[in-house]
Amino acid sequence: MRFRVYDQAIAHIDDRLFGQFLERASWGEPGPEVALQPGTRHIQPAAVALMKEMNIPLIRFPGGTDVDFIDWRDLISNVPGRGRERPITIGHRGQEITNQFGLDEYFQLRDQLGVETILVVNVLDALARRQPLAAAAQQAAGLVAYVNVPVGTTLPPGMPDWPAVRQANGHPEPYRVEYIQIGNEIWMGGFRQRVQAGTGLSDPAALAQWYVQCLRAYIQAIDAVDPNVNLILDGTLGWEMEQTVLSDPLLRRRIKYLAFHRYAPGRVQAVTQDGQPVPLRSLSAADWWYAWVAMPGHFSSASGVNEGVAPQIQLAQSLGYQVAVTEWNWNGWGFDALAPPPALDWPVAAGIGAAGFLNGLMRHGDQIAIACQSLLIGATWDITSIRVDPTAQTRPYFLPQGQVTRLYSNHHGSTLLKVDASEVPRYRQPLAMGWTQSPKAEIAWVDLVVTADDDRIYVHAINRKFDEDLAISLDLSALPALDRWAIQYGFTQPLAPNPDRRLQAGKITQTPLPVRHNRLRVRLPQRSVSIVEIPRV
């Protein structure tokens, strides 16, 4: 397989593509709530050290599905009329979360890591008329006042003095949050049922008009306290609302980013092909592997490579928005319950699937400015980047998705370079499973992008082959003044099953490679991700 790299930048690569989502979920995975050093409100120091290794540029906090079912004031102390202590919060499934890791604790972590922040505010209170619209909008704006407004600022009539509360909680200076996301995944079925029940509206046109009214109220309330904060809105609305809502002039002027989420495959209970059930005993380890590494994301039938969220980009661009993928990951479960279970452990495939999605994000670097891998830290869900022991008796460690994003975040350039590929074979993936994993006609064995900065060239290459190393030839002759040696960073795992498949399932390797006459031959191990770093001179 041959790849020719040109000295031609075709897109900007934003560091914010390698962000993380620090979710506090009330069900299944409380995230930072179970990652605290026992007896404190602070994340275990060893876990913070791993976060620093990830070179995280941006974190989204605190939710997630729960954010539209909770009161942000539960996450702080000294709320007027409530006393110093924080209450127990009840999430959207009726389960409790303690609020030991709240807003002020998050911002202490933020300062340790040096990251930007997306905060998500509750919009369901307004949409489902659980509160009067003006009250719900002002409550969301109160969060913005708490984090971004200086002490002593005149606030809108009736709003508590949130900057003074922040000062009482030990932080007189504003936190200066960069991004506010209004609501989360309003297209979900349960969300829609609550809106319809609360409003009595079922006609899509009427729902769209009500949603625009709510969003306008939120924007006006937020602008009354901070007119400069960047605003993010779900780009997937459902209910036949997208064109009506997203074309609204105020939204197009004030909302900067449309958010899209992408997970795959979700819970797997069965597998089909061409609409017919597939006997699980007929599936080999390689069959499972080739399905798993082809997710998440959109694969171009023309090129066979991952293009991230390409179908959604057209809508955002046509209306003048940028794209923020505020949740994404290879997210699958239920395999152990299948009869028989897959013959191959899946975590390394999950890491390689995550790498494919990162390649897809970079291919659209001019349209996608922000991405947050879900989930940064936890003790239960197998999508966490960092796994912790709630008792702090065992040291935290990376899961494969976190290992891969750490690799990319530390080794990428600021521009995407043009690459011509030839002789790259493809395969067909015929299986459907889970939420969104559909058959794909063309998937390249090697998915490759090249990025660059002033100091280095970075070749990001994925070998999806289950049982074969592959060789690629890189023609770098168009690039001036390269060093004679490169380093190949690799993520891979031997075929033998890991006794504890979740315990640091992948490994990271480093291999020196000679560069001869600006040409480079690279061996890509089977089932691997490589980033080849070539210094400029």
XYZ file of C-alpha atoms in Angstrom:
537
model
C 0.000 0.000 0.000
C 1.405 3.343 -1.084
C 0.692 6.801 0.296
C 2.057 10.038 -1.124
C 2.028 12.998 1.275
C 1.893 16.559 -0.066
C 3.087 19.789 1.494
C -0.480 21.090 1.286
C -2.686 21.840 4.283
C -6.324 20.973 3.634
C -7.839 21.469 7.108
C -7.066 22.850 10.547
C -6.797 20.349 13.420
C -8.065 21.856 16.655
C -6.643 20.540 19.926
C -10.216 20.561 21.249
C -10.990 17.468 19.143
C -9.349 15.442 21.918
C -11.609 16.597 24.744
C -13.287 14.445 27.394
C -16.709 14.174 29.029
C -16.629 14.009 32.849
C -20.157 12.745 33.495
C -21.856 12.431 36.864
C -24.547 9.873 36.124
C -26.989 8.796 38.824
C -27.329 5.319 37.330
C -24.696 2.689 36.686
C -21.625 4.907 36.612
C -21.419 7.921 38.960
C -18.072 8.846 37.410
C -16.134 11.264 39.631
C -18.415 10.536 42.578
C -16.769 7.083 42.912
C -13.308 8.296 41.945
C -12.765 10.430 45.033
C -9.965 9.911 47.489
C -11.865 8.300 50.405
C -12.942 10.885 52.948
C -12.431 13.843 50.599
C -14.131 15.642 47.719
C -11.087 15.349 45.468
C -10.279 12.900 42.665
C -7.680 10.299 43.605
C -4.230 11.826 42.916
C -3.104 8.818 40.867
C -6.140 9.271 38.592
C -5.388 12.970 38.198
C -1.848 12.004 37.173
C -3.284 9.804 34.390
C -5.529 12.669 33.281
C -2.458 14.870 32.976
C -0.852 12.212 30.777
C -3.848 12.476 28.442
C -3.081 16.144 27.638
C -6.807 16.944 27.742
C -7.718 20.307 26.143
C -11.373 20.549 27.179
C -13.844 18.830 29.542
C -17.643 18.688 29.394
C -19.391 18.576 32.789
C -21.627 17.487 34.606
C -24.086 15.565 32.298
C -25.428 13.849 30.227
C -28.987 12.630 30.360
C -29.273 13.539 34.036
C -28.572 17.229 33.428
C -32.169 17.847 32.281
C -33.524 16.215 35.427
C -31.455 17.916 38.122
C -31.053 21.335 39.705
C -27.548 22.731 39.203
C -27.769 24.384 42.627
C -27.471 20.913 44.202
C -23.812 20.939 43.089
C -22.790 23.882 45.298
C -22.863 24.810 48.970
C -24.444 27.862 50.603
C -27.451 28.144 48.292
C -29.675 31.000 49.537
C -32.578 29.690 51.590
C -31.132 26.189 51.701
C -28.186 26.282 54.089
C -24.605 25.195 53.628
C -25.049 21.481 52.906
C -25.733 19.938 49.512
C -28.799 17.700 49.118
C -28.979 14.275 47.551
C -30.011 14.573 43.905
C -32.431 12.163 42.251
C -31.554 11.410 38.627
C -33.808 10.649 35.686
C -34.244 6.997 36.686
C -35.032 7.747 40.313
C -31.586 6.883 41.655
C -29.468 8.993 43.978
C -26.213 10.854 43.518
C -24.468 12.551 46.417
C -23.047 15.781 44.913
C -19.774 15.285 46.783
C -18.018 16.186 43.531
C -19.727 19.418 42.562
C -18.984 22.544 40.604
C -16.273 23.988 42.817
C -14.474 20.651 43.033
C -14.663 20.348 39.266
C -13.064 23.760 38.800
C -10.250 22.826 41.163
C -9.599 19.835 38.898
C -9.914 22.047 35.831
C -7.205 24.325 37.182
C -4.934 21.348 37.856
C -5.353 20.137 34.264
C -5.436 23.530 32.529
C -8.494 22.712 30.393
C -11.403 24.631 28.887
C -14.952 23.800 30.039
C -18.376 23.024 28.585
C -21.158 23.259 31.169
C -24.562 21.814 30.271
C -27.765 23.453 31.531
C -31.237 22.005 32.069
C -33.731 22.883 29.291
C -36.352 20.199 30.005
C -37.733 22.214 32.938
C -38.856 24.782 30.374
C -39.781 22.485 27.487
C -41.959 20.191 29.614
C -43.360 23.175 31.546
C -42.142 21.806 34.855
C -41.376 25.449 35.648
C -42.655 28.669 34.081
C -40.444 29.497 31.090
C -39.056 32.711 32.558
C -38.139 30.980 35.835
C -36.449 28.028 34.098
C -34.450 30.341 31.824
C -33.339 32.521 34.726
C -32.322 29.442 36.727
C -30.099 28.286 33.847
C -28.679 31.799 33.562
C -27.989 31.663 37.299
C -25.431 28.924 36.657
C -23.701 31.218 34.151
C -23.745 34.005 36.739
C -22.222 31.683 39.354
C -19.299 30.703 37.146
C -18.654 33.787 35.006
C -19.808 37.032 36.650
C -17.533 39.156 38.895
C -18.522 39.818 42.490
C -20.460 43.068 42.790
C -22.023 42.940 39.316
C -25.650 44.081 39.029
C -27.700 41.010 38.116
C -31.168 40.760 36.516
C -34.074 41.519 38.886
C -34.986 38.571 41.084
C -31.752 36.637 40.514
C -29.861 35.609 43.677
C -26.393 37.061 44.079
C -24.612 34.011 42.706
C -21.160 35.643 42.491
C -21.381 36.335 46.250
C -22.278 32.669 46.813
C -19.240 31.631 44.773
C -17.139 33.926 46.942
C -18.588 32.314 50.088
C -17.599 28.946 48.596
C -13.975 30.056 48.415
C -13.564 31.463 44.910
C -14.037 35.241 44.589
C -12.795 35.366 40.998
C -15.014 34.156 38.113
C -14.260 30.718 36.729
C -14.564 32.064 33.168
C -16.307 29.101 31.561
C -15.925 29.172 27.787
C -18.953 27.134 26.613
C -22.549 26.563 27.710
C -24.598 23.760 26.149
C -28.374 24.186 26.360
C -29.906 20.785 27.082
C -28.851 17.291 26.111
C -30.308 14.814 23.592
C -33.836 16.175 23.485
C -34.621 13.744 20.669
C -34.718 10.793 23.075
C -38.082 9.034 23.321
C -38.523 9.550 27.052
C -37.677 13.225 26.659
C -40.311 13.609 23.946
C -42.973 11.909 26.043
C -42.339 14.285 28.940
C -42.515 17.330 26.666
C -45.762 16.173 25.086
C -47.270 15.336 28.474
C -46.239 18.676 29.966
C -47.337 20.850 27.034
C -50.183 18.900 25.468
C -48.481 19.468 22.113
C -48.027 16.675 19.591
C -47.938 18.463 16.254
C -44.291 18.804 15.114
C -44.817 22.388 13.913
C -46.286 23.451 17.262
C -43.503 21.668 19.175
C -40.888 23.393 17.027
C -42.400 26.806 17.698
C -42.462 26.100 21.445
C -38.854 24.915 21.389
C -37.774 28.095 19.597
C -39.641 30.152 22.187
C -37.847 28.316 25.000
C -34.421 28.667 23.391
C -34.937 32.368 22.759
C -35.831 32.849 26.431
C -32.709 30.945 27.512
C -30.463 32.941 25.189
C -31.880 36.243 26.408
C -31.508 35.220 30.061
C -27.916 34.035 29.548
C -27.012 37.159 27.564
C -28.279 39.287 30.443
C -25.428 37.944 32.591
C -22.759 36.982 30.008
C -23.357 37.912 26.353
C -19.950 36.584 25.304
C -20.064 32.944 26.430
C -20.104 30.465 23.522
C -23.404 28.587 23.178
C -23.917 24.993 21.998
C -27.214 23.374 21.000
C -28.169 19.821 20.033
C -28.138 19.484 16.267
C -30.186 16.282 16.369
C -33.675 17.390 17.393
C -36.012 14.803 15.911
C -39.749 15.349 15.749
C -39.305 16.920 12.261
C -38.018 20.082 13.971
C -34.480 20.584 12.690
C -35.110 22.971 9.806
C -37.660 25.106 11.674
C -35.715 25.406 14.909
C -32.177 25.690 13.600
C -33.138 28.265 10.946
C -34.387 30.722 13.563
C -32.477 34.031 13.076
C -31.621 34.535 16.770
C -30.333 30.980 17.102
C -28.223 31.283 13.968
C -26.753 34.531 15.238
C -26.124 33.503 18.848
C -25.592 29.701 18.843
C -22.083 28.933 17.631
C -22.024 25.111 17.652
C -24.434 22.301 16.889
C -23.761 19.204 18.997
C -23.978 15.678 17.613
C -23.435 12.459 19.562
C -22.165 9.196 18.134
C -21.960 5.842 19.917
C -21.860 2.287 18.579
C -22.910 -0.447 18.873
C -24.813 -0.144 22.170
C -26.355 -3.233 23.708
C -25.973 -6.290 21.479
C -28.663 -8.927 21.895
C -28.660 -10.379 18.390
C -26.889 -10.134 15.044
C -28.551 -9.957 11.633
C -27.413 -10.010 8.022
C -29.645 -8.818 5.199
C -32.476 -8.613 7.718
C -32.155 -12.242 8.796
C -30.902 -13.557 12.167
C -27.329 -14.854 12.112
C -26.599 -18.021 14.142
C -24.018 -16.820 16.617
C -22.148 -20.130 16.460
C -21.435 -19.395 12.809
C -19.475 -16.227 13.642
C -15.733 -16.546 13.969
C -13.495 -14.307 16.070
C -12.528 -12.510 12.846
C -16.203 -11.868 11.974
C -16.753 -10.158 15.300
C -13.484 -8.271 14.992
C -14.205 -6.810 11.557
C -17.629 -5.630 12.706
C -16.307 -4.084 15.909
C -13.427 -2.126 14.371
C -15.812 -0.564 11.826
C -17.563 1.565 14.459
C -18.444 4.209 15.475
C -18.740 6.793 12.726
C -19.642 7.190 9.075
C -17.572 5.292 6.502
C -17.370 6.816 3.028
C -18.313 4.276 0.359
C -16.019 6.108 -2.057
C -12.857 5.867 0.041
C -13.705 3.220 2.656
C -12.368 5.377 5.496
C -14.023 6.846 8.570
C -15.483 10.333 8.180
C -16.811 10.740 11.716
C -20.168 12.520 11.555
C -20.062 13.521 7.889
C -23.842 13.361 7.202
C -24.555 15.897 9.959
C -21.892 18.354 8.819
C -23.872 19.382 5.747
C -26.841 20.541 7.831
C -24.651 22.534 10.217
C -22.675 24.171 7.422
C -25.776 25.093 5.441
C -27.058 27.081 8.419
C -23.725 28.620 9.428
C -22.964 26.575 12.535
C -19.781 24.792 13.546
C -19.907 21.211 14.822
C -19.208 19.978 18.357
C -19.347 16.216 18.938
C -19.937 16.567 22.670
C -20.338 12.811 23.282
C -18.801 9.910 21.373
C -17.166 6.556 21.892
C -17.047 2.897 20.965
C -19.732 1.838 23.414
C -20.939 -1.765 23.388
C -22.097 -4.295 25.942
C -24.088 -7.489 26.335
C -21.585 -9.770 24.598
C -21.123 -12.039 27.607
C -24.860 -12.777 27.646
C -24.886 -14.008 24.039
C -25.027 -17.752 23.482
C -22.292 -18.464 22.717
C -20.367 -15.298 23.628
C -17.912 -13.973 21.024
C -14.706 -15.964 20.680
C -12.625 -12.796 21.023
C -12.485 -10.196 23.791
C -13.626 -6.849 22.464
C -11.761 -4.054 24.386
C -8.823 -3.699 21.979
C -11.288 -3.631 19.077
C -13.002 -0.802 20.960
C -9.725 1.112 21.070
C -9.164 0.628 17.345
C -12.743 1.691 16.624
C -12.109 4.845 18.668
C -8.975 5.551 16.609
C -10.996 5.292 13.414
C -13.432 7.876 14.740
C -10.556 10.201 15.656
C -9.244 9.897 12.092
C -12.746 10.796 10.919
C -12.880 13.857 13.162
C -9.536 15.082 11.844
C -10.652 14.636 8.225
C -13.302 17.258 8.930
C -11.147 19.522 11.060
C -12.427 22.670 9.378
C -16.031 21.832 10.289
C -15.602 19.979 13.603
C -14.023 22.175 16.252
C -14.825 20.273 19.452
C -15.196 16.628 20.461
C -15.600 15.044 23.910
C -14.908 11.363 24.373
C -17.328 9.818 26.828
C -16.446 8.925 29.626
C -13.342 10.307 31.306
C -13.352 8.409 34.607
C -15.354 5.783 36.451
C -15.513 2.381 38.087
C -18.209 0.517 36.163
C -18.850 1.392 32.519
C -16.462 -0.024 29.944
C -16.242 3.264 28.048
C -14.283 5.037 30.758
C -10.892 6.326 29.689
C -9.585 5.834 33.230
C -10.812 3.022 35.503
C -10.642 3.612 39.267
C -11.102 1.548 42.412
C -13.551 3.432 44.696
C -11.574 2.247 47.728
C -8.303 3.545 46.230
C -6.623 0.226 47.070
C -5.781 -0.503 43.406
C -4.079 2.082 41.230
C -6.157 3.598 38.401
C -5.422 2.452 34.856
C -6.392 3.220 31.271
C -8.994 1.344 29.272
C -8.239 1.007 25.535
C -10.375 3.932 24.362
C -8.514 6.172 26.794
C -5.141 4.780 25.744
C -5.841 5.577 22.101
C -7.132 9.106 22.703
C -4.138 9.758 24.957
C -1.894 8.655 22.085
C -3.614 10.973 19.600
C -3.810 13.943 21.942
C -0.072 13.812 22.583
C 0.959 13.113 18.967
C -0.880 15.179 16.360
C -0.290 18.266 14.270
C -2.301 21.441 13.808
C -2.962 20.939 10.087
C -4.235 18.051 7.976
C -2.070 17.318 4.930
C -3.246 16.089 1.551
C -2.535 12.379 0.954
C -2.987 10.227 -2.147
C -3.485 6.506 -1.509
C -3.117 3.607 -3.899
C -3.408 -0.172 -3.679
C -5.345 -0.087 -0.389
C -7.647 -3.146 -0.283
C -11.068 -3.059 1.377
C -13.517 -5.466 2.922
C -17.283 -5.675 3.266
C -18.810 -5.702 6.747
C -22.246 -7.369 6.378
C -23.424 -7.612 10.011
C -25.940 -5.432 11.849
C -26.082 -5.297 15.645
C -26.961 -2.995 18.508
C -28.213 0.569 18.108
C -26.429 1.948 15.102
C -24.072 -0.646 13.716
C -25.237 -1.214 10.156
C -23.553 -3.117 7.307
C -20.846 -1.223 5.458
C -19.990 -1.902 1.847
C -16.396 -0.638 1.825
C -13.948 -0.496 4.739
C -10.254 0.077 4.123
C -7.830 -2.308 5.771
C -5.595 0.697 6.463
C -7.177 4.008 7.526
C -4.517 6.730 7.325
C -4.349 10.497 7.821
C -1.315 12.772 8.077
C -1.117 15.881 10.254
C 1.724 18.342 10.719
C 2.993 21.260 12.748
C 6.121 23.386 12.531
C 8.267 20.711 14.181
C 6.939 17.318 13.048
C 4.916 15.242 10.621
C 2.471 12.725 12.163
C 1.205 9.688 10.266
C -1.916 8.210 11.930
C -2.436 4.679 10.576
C -4.851 1.912 11.608
C -4.386 -1.715 10.570
C -7.789 -3.417 10.858
C -6.443 -6.793 9.717
C -7.248 -9.469 12.260
C -4.341 -11.825 11.568
C -1.839 -10.112 9.296
C 0.795 -7.418 9.604
C 0.660 -4.946 6.721
C 3.396 -2.878 5.120
C 2.868 0.654 3.870
C 5.176 2.860 1.834
C 5.195 6.608 2.532
C 6.473 9.009 -0.120
C 7.430 12.168 1.759
C 9.517 13.711 -1.025
C 7.194 16.740 -1.284
C 7.959 17.666 2.321
C 11.107 19.721 2.933
C 13.880 18.960 5.423
C 12.934 15.837 7.357
C 15.059 14.062 9.929
C 16.689 10.730 9.070
C 14.879 8.939 11.897
C 11.229 8.635 12.895
C 9.487 7.066 15.897
C 6.533 4.716 15.521
C 4.180 4.813 18.520
C 1.876 1.793 18.533
C -1.261 0.571 20.275
C -1.825 -3.172 19.964
C -2.395 -6.430 21.843
C -1.422 -10.053 21.180
C -4.232 -12.342 20.051
C -4.161 -14.371 23.272
C -7.095 -13.387 25.530
C -6.287 -11.206 28.503
C -7.302 -12.933 31.792
C -8.665 -9.572 32.938
C -9.609 -8.094 29.588
C -10.303 -4.659 31.055
C -6.991 -4.307 32.866
C -4.798 -2.204 30.598
C -5.862 -4.426 27.688
C -3.725 -2.649 25.104
C -0.054 -1.776 25.191
C 1.848 1.224 23.821
C 5.146 0.601 22.030
C 7.892 2.805 20.555
C 10.019 1.779 17.586
C 12.683 3.847 15.743
C 12.414 3.851 11.929
C 14.926 5.055 9.313
C 13.840 7.712 6.800
C 15.733 7.258 3.527
C 15.566 9.925 0.844
C 12.322 11.213 2.345
C 10.726 7.813 2.012
C 9.595 5.579 4.792
C 8.461 1.975 4.956
C 6.332 1.089 7.980
C 5.144 -2.274 9.251
C 1.712 -1.993 10.826
C 1.147 -4.881 13.258
C -2.109 -6.780 13.008
C -4.938 -5.216 15.028
C -3.088 -2.000 15.764
C -2.992 1.788 15.730
C 0.268 3.540 14.844
C 1.350 7.158 14.931
C 4.656 7.692 13.136
C 6.307 10.931 14.226
C 8.896 12.395 11.832
C 10.863 15.435 13.045
C 11.555 18.321 10.697
C 15.088 19.737 10.545
